CSV table of C-alpha atoms in Angstrom, one decimal:
chain,number,residue,atom,x,y,z
A,595,UNK,CA,49.6,-108.3,4.3
A,596,UNK,CA,46.3,-108.2,2.5
A,597,UNK,CA,44.1,-105.5,0.9
A,598,UNK,CA,41.2,-104.9,3.2
A,599,UNK,CA,39.3,-101.9,1.7
A,600,UNK,CA,39.6,-100.2,-1.7
A,601,UNK,CA,37.7,-97.0,-2.5
A,602,UNK,CA,35.7,-96.1,-5.6
A,603,UNK,CA,34.5,-92.5,-5.7
A,604,UNK,CA,30.8,-92.0,-6.2
A,605,UNK,CA,28.5,-89.0,-6.8
A,606,UNK,CA,25.6,-90.5,-4.9
A,607,UNK,CA,26.1,-93.3,-2.3
A,608,UNK,CA,22.6,-94.6,-2.4
A,609,UNK,CA,22.5,-94.7,-6.2
A,610,UNK,CA,25.9,-96.4,-6.2
A,611,UNK,CA,24.7,-99.0,-3.6
A,612,UNK,CA,21.7,-99.9,-5.8
A,613,UNK,CA,24.0,-100.3,-8.8
A,614,UNK,CA,26.6,-102.4,-7.1
A,615,UNK,CA,24.0,-104.6,-5.3
A,616,UNK,CA,21.1,-104.8,-7.8
A,617,UNK,CA,23.0,-104.7,-11.1
A,618,UNK,CA,26.4,-106.2,-10.3
A,619,UNK,CA,25.3,-108.6,-7.5
A,620,UNK,CA,27.6,-107.4,-4.7
A,621,UNK,CA,26.4,-107.6,-1.1
A,622,UNK,CA,26.2,-104.6,1.3
A,623,UNK,CA,28.8,-105.3,4.1
A,624,UNK,CA,29.0,-102.1,6.1
A,625,UNK,CA,26.7,-99.1,6.3
A,626,UNK,CA,27.3,-96.7,9.2
A,627,UNK,CA,26.9,-92.9,9.4
A,628,UNK,CA,30.1,-91.0,8.9
A,629,UNK,CA,29.4,-87.2,9.2
A,630,UNK,CA,27.3,-86.1,6.3
A,631,UNK,CA,27.9,-89.4,4.4
A,632,UNK,CA,28.2,-93.1,5.3
A,633,UNK,CA,31.0,-95.6,5.6
A,634,UNK,CA,29.4,-97.8,3.0
A,635,UNK,CA,31.0,-101.0,1.6
A,636,UNK,CA,30.1,-103.8,-0.6
A,637,UNK,CA,31.7,-107.2,-1.1
A,638,UNK,CA,31.6,-110.1,-3.6
A,639,UNK,CA,29.1,-112.8,-2.7
A,640,UNK,CA,31.9,-115.2,-3.6
A,641,UNK,CA,34.1,-113.8,-0.9
A,642,UNK,CA,32.0,-112.0,1.7
A,643,UNK,CA,35.0,-111.8,4.0
A,644,UNK,CA,37.3,-110.6,1.3
A,645,UNK,CA,38.2,-107.1,0.1
A,646,UNK,CA,35.5,-104.5,0.7
A,647,UNK,CA,34.8,-101.8,-1.9
A,648,UNK,CA,34.2,-98.5,-0.2
A,649,UNK,CA,31.6,-96.4,-2.0
A,650,UNK,CA,33.3,-93.1,-1.1
A,651,UNK,CA,31.5,-89.8,-1.6
A,652,UNK,CA,33.1,-87.7,-4.3
A,653,UNK,CA,32.9,-84.4,-2.5
A,654,UNK,CA,36.6,-83.5,-2.4
A,655,UNK,CA,37.8,-81.3,-5.2
A,656,UNK,CA,41.0,-83.4,-5.6
A,657,UNK,CA,39.0,-86.6,-6.0
A,658,UNK,CA,36.7,-84.9,-8.5
A,659,UNK,CA,39.6,-83.8,-10.6
A,660,UNK,CA,41.2,-87.2,-10.3
A,661,UNK,CA,38.0,-89.0,-11.4
A,662,UNK,CA,37.4,-86.5,-14.3
A,663,UNK,CA,41.0,-87.0,-15.5
A,664,UNK,CA,40.7,-90.8,-15.5
A,665,UNK,CA,37.3,-90.7,-17.4
A,666,UNK,CA,38.7,-88.3,-20.0
A,667,UNK,CA,41.7,-90.6,-20.6
A,668,UNK,CA,39.6,-93.7,-20.6
A,669,UNK,CA,41.5,-95.2,-17.6
A,670,UNK,CA,39.5,-97.5,-15.3
A,671,UNK,CA,39.9,-96.8,-11.6
A,672,UNK,CA,38.7,-100.2,-10.6
A,673,UNK,CA,38.7,-103.6,-12.4
A,674,UNK,CA,36.6,-106.7,-11.7
A,675,UNK,CA,37.2,-110.3,-12.8
A,676,UNK,CA,34.6,-112.9,-13.9
A,677,UNK,CA,34.9,-116.5,-14.8
A,678,UNK,CA,32.6,-116.2,-17.9
A,679,UNK,CA,32.6,-112.8,-19.5
A,680,UNK,CA,29.9,-113.8,-22.1
A,681,UNK,CA,27.5,-115.0,-19.4
A,682,UNK,CA,28.1,-111.9,-17.3
A,683,UNK,CA,27.4,-109.7,-20.3
A,684,UNK,CA,24.1,-111.5,-20.9
A,685,UNK,CA,23.2,-111.2,-17.2
A,686,UNK,CA,23.8,-107.4,-17.3
């Protein structure tokens, strides 16, 4: 069994897409309409067939409360790994 998709809640899908692709260097994998939102995923350029990160709209009151609680407690919802943290810091 493998992890195929993981979600991160976002306030604005387009703004999140720009951040994850232009700032962090991820690649857009899937972008299809899904009701009022989109099924919008990004992947690592190092593993384009790997785990997809779903930029999930944060419109559900439960997800809003969950995200707010994590932020207030300083708990990350998602973590990323890099080979050279100093080089990545300089790049960003």
